[in-house]
Amino acid sequence: LSPGQPVPDRPSFKIGEVATLLGVATSLLRFWETEFKVVKPRKTKSRQRSYTPADVTRLRELARLNRHHESLVREVIDLEDHFIVVKDAQLRYVLVNAAYARAVGRSEDAFVGRTVAEVFNLPECGGRVLEADMRVIREGVSTVQEETANIGQGPRRYLASKRPIELADGSRGVLAVIRDVTEERERDTGEEWVLQVVPSRFGHPRL
């Protein structure tokens, strides 16, 4: 069996065989079963799922629509200048947008399935990033985190807004929208310096 081939003329298929024909994970098939109710395979005496050829055909159409949806999402996020990152419960990259990949100088596919530690050398900052990611996944809460990091453009200041997200297989992941605030913070520092120095030299203004 291989992805894309015609559905073989057989009375039934195991879940692993269906996953191979569709080119998806078995966990995604189980998620679709509970989420969309498109197919409800019968269970054998050994409690294994058994799919009919009609089930496989319906699931293949769902897989096609799912890929089309993912393609549209990809087009939208790649138009965004901010960095967009999705990680799974093991903190492996599921998705990064084009802006993030360009900043790092790698292809988007180079991230998928790998962790931050496998991609970057961010000892101290990296630990805090992972802690925040784990909290989002473990507690299902949103967080905002600001860190200085070097991800390919020299040390920059980044503000990351993170929230829990349900992945395609039904598990919880973390979605991060990361904004470069380096120039903003430099302006803030300059304004703070002016507010501190000018009154000390010329006296406090009367209001």
PDB file of C-alpha atoms in Angstrom:
ATOM      1  CA  LEU A   1       0.000   0.000   0.000  1.00  0.00           C
ATOM      2  CA  SER A   2       1.138   3.538  -0.732  1.00  0.00           C
ATOM      3  CA  PRO A   3      -0.372   7.056  -0.489  1.00  0.00           C
ATOM      4  CA  GLY A   4      -2.466   8.077  -3.477  1.00  0.00           C
ATOM      5  CA  GLN A   5      -2.997   4.640  -4.954  1.00  0.00           C
ATOM      6  CA  PRO A   6      -6.569   3.556  -5.812  1.00  0.00           C
ATOM      7  CA  VAL A   7      -8.441   1.893  -2.970  1.00  0.00           C
ATOM      8  CA  PRO A   8      -7.743  -1.859  -3.327  1.00  0.00           C
ATOM      9  CA  ASP A   9     -10.680  -4.174  -3.922  1.00  0.00           C
ATOM     10  CA  ARG A  10     -10.841  -5.616  -0.431  1.00  0.00           C
ATOM     11  CA  PRO A  11     -13.688  -5.965   2.104  1.00  0.00           C
ATOM     12  CA  SER A  12     -11.883  -4.221   4.951  1.00  0.00           C
ATOM     13  CA  PHE A  13      -8.775  -2.349   6.022  1.00  0.00           C
ATOM     14  CA  LYS A  14      -6.951  -1.910   9.336  1.00  0.00           C
ATOM     15  CA  ILE A  15      -6.305   1.603  10.638  1.00  0.00           C
ATOM     16  CA  GLY A  16      -2.612   1.413   9.782  1.00  0.00           C
ATOM     17  CA  GLU A  17      -3.436   0.468   6.198  1.00  0.00           C
ATOM     18  CA  VAL A  18      -5.879   3.366   5.875  1.00  0.00           C
ATOM     19  CA  ALA A  19      -3.290   5.758   7.292  1.00  0.00           C
ATOM     20  CA  THR A  20      -0.801   4.566   4.670  1.00  0.00           C
ATOM     21  CA  LEU A  21      -3.289   4.979   1.815  1.00  0.00           C
ATOM     22  CA  LEU A  22      -4.111   8.527   2.951  1.00  0.00           C
ATOM     23  CA  GLY A  23      -0.575   9.530   3.942  1.00  0.00           C
ATOM     24  CA  VAL A  24      -1.634  10.596   7.454  1.00  0.00           C
ATOM     25  CA  ALA A  25      -0.985   9.432  11.013  1.00  0.00           C
ATOM     26  CA  THR A  26      -3.293   6.925  12.719  1.00  0.00           C
ATOM     27  CA  SER A  27      -3.807   9.442  15.528  1.00  0.00           C
ATOM     28  CA  LEU A  28      -5.303  11.845  12.983  1.00  0.00           C
ATOM     29  CA  LEU A  29      -7.771   9.187  11.830  1.00  0.00           C
ATOM     30  CA  ARG A  30      -8.888   8.614  15.426  1.00  0.00           C
ATOM     31  CA  PHE A  31      -9.298  12.370  15.887  1.00  0.00           C
ATOM     32  CA  TRP A  32     -11.400  12.685  12.719  1.00  0.00           C
ATOM     33  CA  GLU A  33     -13.567   9.823  13.931  1.00  0.00           C
ATOM     34  CA  THR A  34     -14.514  11.731  17.093  1.00  0.00           C
ATOM     35  CA  GLU A  35     -14.455  15.253  15.683  1.00  0.00           C
ATOM     36  CA  PHE A  36     -16.263  14.980  12.337  1.00  0.00           C
ATOM     37  CA  LYS A  37     -18.321  11.774  12.617  1.00  0.00           C
ATOM     38  CA  VAL A  38     -17.692  11.205   8.884  1.00  0.00           C
ATOM     39  CA  VAL A  39     -16.784   7.570   9.418  1.00  0.00           C
ATOM     40  CA  LYS A  40     -17.480   5.214  12.281  1.00  0.00           C
ATOM     41  CA  PRO A  41     -15.510   2.023  11.634  1.00  0.00           C
ATOM     42  CA  ARG A  42     -16.793  -1.157  13.161  1.00  0.00           C
ATOM     43  CA  LYS A  43     -14.710  -2.836  15.846  1.00  0.00           C
ATOM     44  CA  THR A  44     -13.506  -6.413  15.532  1.00  0.00           C
ATOM     45  CA  LYS A  45     -13.594  -8.880  18.416  1.00  0.00           C
ATOM     46  CA  SER A  46     -10.064  -7.792  19.267  1.00  0.00           C
ATOM     47  CA  ARG A  47     -11.312  -4.162  19.423  1.00  0.00           C
ATOM     48  CA  GLN A  48      -9.420  -3.147  16.288  1.00  0.00           C
ATOM     49  CA  ARG A  49     -10.972  -0.681  13.846  1.00  0.00           C
ATOM     50  CA  SER A  50     -12.107  -2.141  10.525  1.00  0.00           C
ATOM     51  CA  TYR A  51     -12.742   0.227   7.597  1.00  0.00           C
ATOM     52  CA  THR A  52     -14.732  -0.517   4.445  1.00  0.00           C
ATOM     53  CA  PRO A  53     -13.642   0.736   0.988  1.00  0.00           C
ATOM     54  CA  ALA A  54     -16.413   3.365   1.230  1.00  0.00           C
ATOM     55  CA  ASP A  55     -14.958   4.520   4.570  1.00  0.00           C
ATOM     56  CA  VAL A  56     -11.549   4.911   2.950  1.00  0.00           C
ATOM     57  CA  THR A  57     -13.020   6.931   0.062  1.00  0.00           C
ATOM     58  CA  ARG A  58     -14.800   9.331   2.448  1.00  0.00           C
ATOM     59  CA  LEU A  59     -11.667   9.708   4.578  1.00  0.00           C
ATOM     60  CA  ARG A  60      -9.563  10.383   1.493  1.00  0.00           C
ATOM     61  CA  GLU A  61     -11.867  13.286   0.579  1.00  0.00           C
ATOM     62  CA  LEU A  62     -11.607  14.602   4.140  1.00  0.00           C
ATOM     63  CA  ALA A  63      -7.811  14.376   3.890  1.00  0.00           C
ATOM     64  CA  ARG A  64      -7.924  16.337   0.609  1.00  0.00           C
ATOM     65  CA  LEU A  65     -10.039  19.072   2.189  1.00  0.00           C
ATOM     66  CA  ASN A  66      -7.773  19.118   5.214  1.00  0.00           C
ATOM     67  CA  ARG A  67      -4.688  19.609   3.034  1.00  0.00           C
ATOM     68  CA  HIS A  68      -6.478  22.392   1.121  1.00  0.00           C
ATOM     69  CA  HIS A  69      -7.334  24.112   4.402  1.00  0.00           C
ATOM     70  CA  GLU A  70      -3.737  23.794   5.610  1.00  0.00           C
ATOM     71  CA  SER A  71      -2.546  25.277   2.312  1.00  0.00           C
ATOM     72  CA  LEU A  72      -4.813  28.314   2.760  1.00  0.00           C
ATOM     73  CA  VAL A  73      -3.637  28.781   6.357  1.00  0.00           C
ATOM     74  CA  ARG A  74      -0.034  28.551   5.175  1.00  0.00           C
ATOM     75  CA  GLU A  75      -0.598  31.238   2.521  1.00  0.00           C
ATOM     76  CA  VAL A  76      -2.104  33.582   5.122  1.00  0.00           C
ATOM     77  CA  ILE A  77       0.581  33.189   7.793  1.00  0.00           C
ATOM     78  CA  ASP A  78       3.358  33.523   5.229  1.00  0.00           C
ATOM     79  CA  LEU A  79       2.050  37.031   4.461  1.00  0.00           C
ATOM     80  CA  GLU A  80       2.603  37.998   8.109  1.00  0.00           C
ATOM     81  CA  ASP A  81       5.810  39.873   9.044  1.00  0.00           C
ATOM     82  CA  HIS A  82       5.695  38.723  12.670  1.00  0.00           C
ATOM     83  CA  PHE A  83       7.089  35.298  13.457  1.00  0.00           C
ATOM     84  CA  ILE A  84       4.470  32.536  13.847  1.00  0.00           C
ATOM     85  CA  VAL A  85       5.392  29.219  15.435  1.00  0.00           C
ATOM     86  CA  VAL A  86       3.373  26.137  16.409  1.00  0.00           C
ATOM     87  CA  LYS A  87       4.810  23.376  18.620  1.00  0.00           C
ATOM     88  CA  ASP A  88       3.378  20.075  19.811  1.00  0.00           C
ATOM     89  CA  ALA A  89       3.197  18.697  23.367  1.00  0.00           C
ATOM     90  CA  GLN A  90       6.810  17.487  23.091  1.00  0.00           C
ATOM     91  CA  LEU A  91       7.778  21.051  22.078  1.00  0.00           C
ATOM     92  CA  ARG A  92       8.702  19.961  18.573  1.00  0.00           C
ATOM     93  CA  TYR A  93       8.049  22.424  15.772  1.00  0.00           C
ATOM     94  CA  VAL A  94       4.877  21.670  13.848  1.00  0.00           C
ATOM     95  CA  LEU A  95       4.885  24.837  11.765  1.00  0.00           C
ATOM     96  CA  VAL A  96       6.875  28.044  11.299  1.00  0.00           C
ATOM     97  CA  ASN A  97       6.030  30.843   8.897  1.00  0.00           C
ATOM     98  CA  ALA A  98       8.243  32.201   6.136  1.00  0.00           C
ATOM     99  CA  ALA A  99       9.311  35.287   8.122  1.00  0.00           C
ATOM    100  CA  TYR A 100      10.654  33.124  10.947  1.00  0.00           C
ATOM    101  CA  ALA A 101      12.496  30.806   8.561  1.00  0.00           C
ATOM    102  CA  ARG A 102      14.035  33.759   6.689  1.00  0.00           C
ATOM    103  CA  ALA A 103      15.251  35.361   9.909  1.00  0.00           C
ATOM    104  CA  VAL A 104      16.992  32.155  10.946  1.00  0.00           C
ATOM    105  CA  GLY A 105      18.300  31.441   7.467  1.00  0.00           C
ATOM    106  CA  ARG A 106      16.812  27.964   7.140  1.00  0.00           C
ATOM    107  CA  SER A 107      13.995  26.353   5.230  1.00  0.00           C
ATOM    108  CA  GLU A 108      10.637  25.933   6.959  1.00  0.00           C
ATOM    109  CA  ASP A 109      10.913  22.147   6.646  1.00  0.00           C
ATOM    110  CA  ALA A 110      14.199  22.225   8.591  1.00  0.00           C
ATOM    111  CA  PHE A 111      12.225  22.977  11.774  1.00  0.00           C
ATOM    112  CA  VAL A 112       9.396  20.445  11.588  1.00  0.00           C
ATOM    113  CA  GLY A 113       9.766  17.595  14.068  1.00  0.00           C
ATOM    114  CA  ARG A 114      12.719  19.202  15.849  1.00  0.00           C
ATOM    115  CA  THR A 115      12.932  20.977  19.217  1.00  0.00           C
ATOM    116  CA  VAL A 116      14.360  24.413  20.011  1.00  0.00           C
ATOM    117  CA  ALA A 117      17.443  22.763  21.506  1.00  0.00           C
ATOM    118  CA  GLU A 118      18.031  20.899  18.253  1.00  0.00           C
ATOM    119  CA  VAL A 119      17.750  24.049  16.162  1.00  0.00           C
ATOM    120  CA  PHE A 120      19.280  26.780  18.330  1.00  0.00           C
ATOM    121  CA  ASN A 121      21.920  27.236  20.997  1.00  0.00           C
ATOM    122  CA  LEU A 122      19.935  29.277  23.507  1.00  0.00           C
ATOM    123  CA  PRO A 123      20.989  27.965  26.939  1.00  0.00           C
ATOM    124  CA  GLU A 124      19.535  30.471  29.418  1.00  0.00           C
ATOM    125  CA  CYS A 125      16.869  32.145  27.300  1.00  0.00           C
ATOM    126  CA  GLY A 126      15.973  28.813  25.724  1.00  0.00           C
ATOM    127  CA  GLY A 127      15.147  27.331  29.126  1.00  0.00           C
ATOM    128  CA  ARG A 128      12.735  30.160  29.905  1.00  0.00           C
ATOM    129  CA  VAL A 129      11.125  29.823  26.489  1.00  0.00           C
ATOM    130  CA  LEU A 130      10.565  26.099  27.053  1.00  0.00           C
ATOM    131  CA  GLU A 131       9.155  26.711  30.542  1.00  0.00           C
ATOM    132  CA  ALA A 132       6.615  29.161  29.131  1.00  0.00           C
ATOM    133  CA  ASP A 133       5.708  26.739  26.326  1.00  0.00           C
ATOM    134  CA  MET A 134       5.182  23.891  28.786  1.00  0.00           C
ATOM    135  CA  ARG A 135       2.984  26.041  31.013  1.00  0.00           C
ATOM    136  CA  VAL A 136       0.749  26.908  28.067  1.00  0.00           C
ATOM    137  CA  ILE A 137       0.397  23.228  27.165  1.00  0.00           C
ATOM    138  CA  ARG A 138       0.096  21.897  30.722  1.00  0.00           C
ATOM    139  CA  GLU A 139      -2.307  24.505  32.125  1.00  0.00           C
ATOM    140  CA  GLY A 140      -4.040  25.646  28.945  1.00  0.00           C
ATOM    141  CA  VAL A 141      -3.318  29.314  29.692  1.00  0.00           C
ATOM    142  CA  SER A 142      -2.099  32.174  27.507  1.00  0.00           C
ATOM    143  CA  THR A 143       1.151  33.979  28.309  1.00  0.00           C
ATOM    144  CA  VAL A 144       3.196  36.949  27.128  1.00  0.00           C
ATOM    145  CA  GLN A 145       6.983  36.672  27.323  1.00  0.00           C
ATOM    146  CA  GLU A 146       9.770  39.082  26.407  1.00  0.00           C
ATOM    147  CA  GLU A 147      13.333  37.877  25.853  1.00  0.00           C
ATOM    148  CA  THR A 148      16.565  38.876  24.160  1.00  0.00           C
ATOM    149  CA  ALA A 149      17.695  36.214  21.695  1.00  0.00           C
ATOM    150  CA  ASN A 150      19.933  35.756  18.675  1.00  0.00           C
ATOM    151  CA  ILE A 151      18.062  33.790  16.048  1.00  0.00           C
ATOM    152  CA  GLY A 152      20.172  34.834  13.108  1.00  0.00           C
ATOM    153  CA  GLN A 153      20.052  38.645  13.106  1.00  0.00           C
ATOM    154  CA  GLY A 154      22.226  39.336  16.126  1.00  0.00           C
ATOM    155  CA  PRO A 155      20.808  39.964  19.632  1.00  0.00           C
ATOM    156  CA  ARG A 156      17.270  41.272  19.324  1.00  0.00           C
ATOM    157  CA  ARG A 157      14.418  41.860  21.754  1.00  0.00           C
ATOM    158  CA  TYR A 158      11.301  39.751  21.092  1.00  0.00           C
ATOM    159  CA  LEU A 159       7.799  39.822  22.564  1.00  0.00           C
ATOM    160  CA  ALA A 160       6.039  36.471  22.286  1.00  0.00           C
ATOM    161  CA  SER A 161       2.289  36.029  22.802  1.00  0.00           C
ATOM    162  CA  LYS A 162       1.505  32.345  23.393  1.00  0.00           C
ATOM    163  CA  ARG A 163      -1.772  30.470  23.646  1.00  0.00           C
ATOM    164  CA  PRO A 164      -2.898  26.820  23.643  1.00  0.00           C
ATOM    165  CA  ILE A 165      -4.048  25.402  20.318  1.00  0.00           C
ATOM    166  CA  GLU A 166      -5.680  22.117  19.337  1.00  0.00           C
ATOM    167  CA  LEU A 167      -3.572  20.290  16.780  1.00  0.00           C
ATOM    168  CA  ALA A 168      -4.890  18.164  13.918  1.00  0.00           C
ATOM    169  CA  ASP A 169      -4.698  14.957  15.971  1.00  0.00           C
ATOM    170  CA  GLY A 170      -6.666  16.483  18.862  1.00  0.00           C
ATOM    171  CA  SER A 171      -3.671  16.987  21.144  1.00  0.00           C
ATOM    172  CA  ARG A 172      -2.770  20.333  22.698  1.00  0.00           C
ATOM    173  CA  GLY A 173       0.053  22.405  21.302  1.00  0.00           C
ATOM    174  CA  VAL A 174       1.250  25.987  21.657  1.00  0.00           C
ATOM    175  CA  LEU A 175       0.838  28.808  19.154  1.00  0.00           C
ATOM    176  CA  ALA A 176       3.301  31.698  19.446  1.00  0.00           C
ATOM    177  CA  VAL A 177       3.159  35.036  17.632  1.00  0.00           C
ATOM    178  CA  ILE A 178       6.547  36.687  18.089  1.00  0.00           C
ATOM    179  CA  ARG A 179       7.148  40.384  17.471  1.00  0.00           C
ATOM    180  CA  ASP A 180      10.528  42.099  17.206  1.00  0.00           C
ATOM    181  CA  VAL A 181      10.364  45.029  19.659  1.00  0.00           C
ATOM    182  CA  THR A 182      14.042  45.982  19.610  1.00  0.00           C
ATOM    183  CA  GLU A 183      13.520  49.452  18.131  1.00  0.00           C
ATOM    184  CA  GLU A 184      10.508  50.091  20.381  1.00  0.00           C
ATOM    185  CA  ARG A 185      12.544  49.281  23.484  1.00  0.00           C
ATOM    186  CA  GLU A 186      15.402  51.495  22.288  1.00  0.00           C
ATOM    187  CA  ARG A 187      12.961  54.389  21.836  1.00  0.00           C
ATOM    188  CA  ASP A 188      11.503  53.685  25.280  1.00  0.00           C
ATOM    189  CA  THR A 189      15.004  53.781  26.783  1.00  0.00           C
ATOM    190  CA  GLY A 190      15.742  57.087  25.025  1.00  0.00           C
ATOM    191  CA  GLU A 191      12.487  58.635  26.248  1.00  0.00           C
ATOM    192  CA  GLU A 192      13.166  57.417  29.790  1.00  0.00           C
ATOM    193  CA  TRP A 193      16.648  58.966  29.675  1.00  0.00           C
ATOM    194  CA  VAL A 194      15.209  62.309  28.556  1.00  0.00           C
ATOM    195  CA  LEU A 195      12.565  62.261  31.296  1.00  0.00           C
ATOM    196  CA  GLN A 196      15.236  61.548  33.919  1.00  0.00           C
ATOM    197  CA  VAL A 197      18.060  63.839  32.741  1.00  0.00           C
ATOM    198  CA  VAL A 198      16.259  66.957  31.529  1.00  0.00           C
ATOM    199  CA  PRO A 199      14.378  67.690  34.798  1.00  0.00           C
ATOM    200  CA  SER A 200      17.558  67.132  36.838  1.00  0.00           C
ATOM    201  CA  ARG A 201      19.422  69.760  34.803  1.00  0.00           C
ATOM    202  CA  PHE A 202      16.735  72.340  34.240  1.00  0.00           C
ATOM    203  CA  GLY A 203      14.438  71.811  37.191  1.00  0.00           C
ATOM    204  CA  HIS A 204      11.082  70.137  37.278  1.00  0.00           C
ATOM    205  CA  PRO A 205       8.502  71.774  35.025  1.00  0.00           C
ATOM    206  CA  ARG A 206       5.512  73.360  36.672  1.00  0.00           C
ATOM    207  CA  LEU A 207       2.204  71.783  35.746  1.00  0.00           C
TER     208      LEU A 207
END
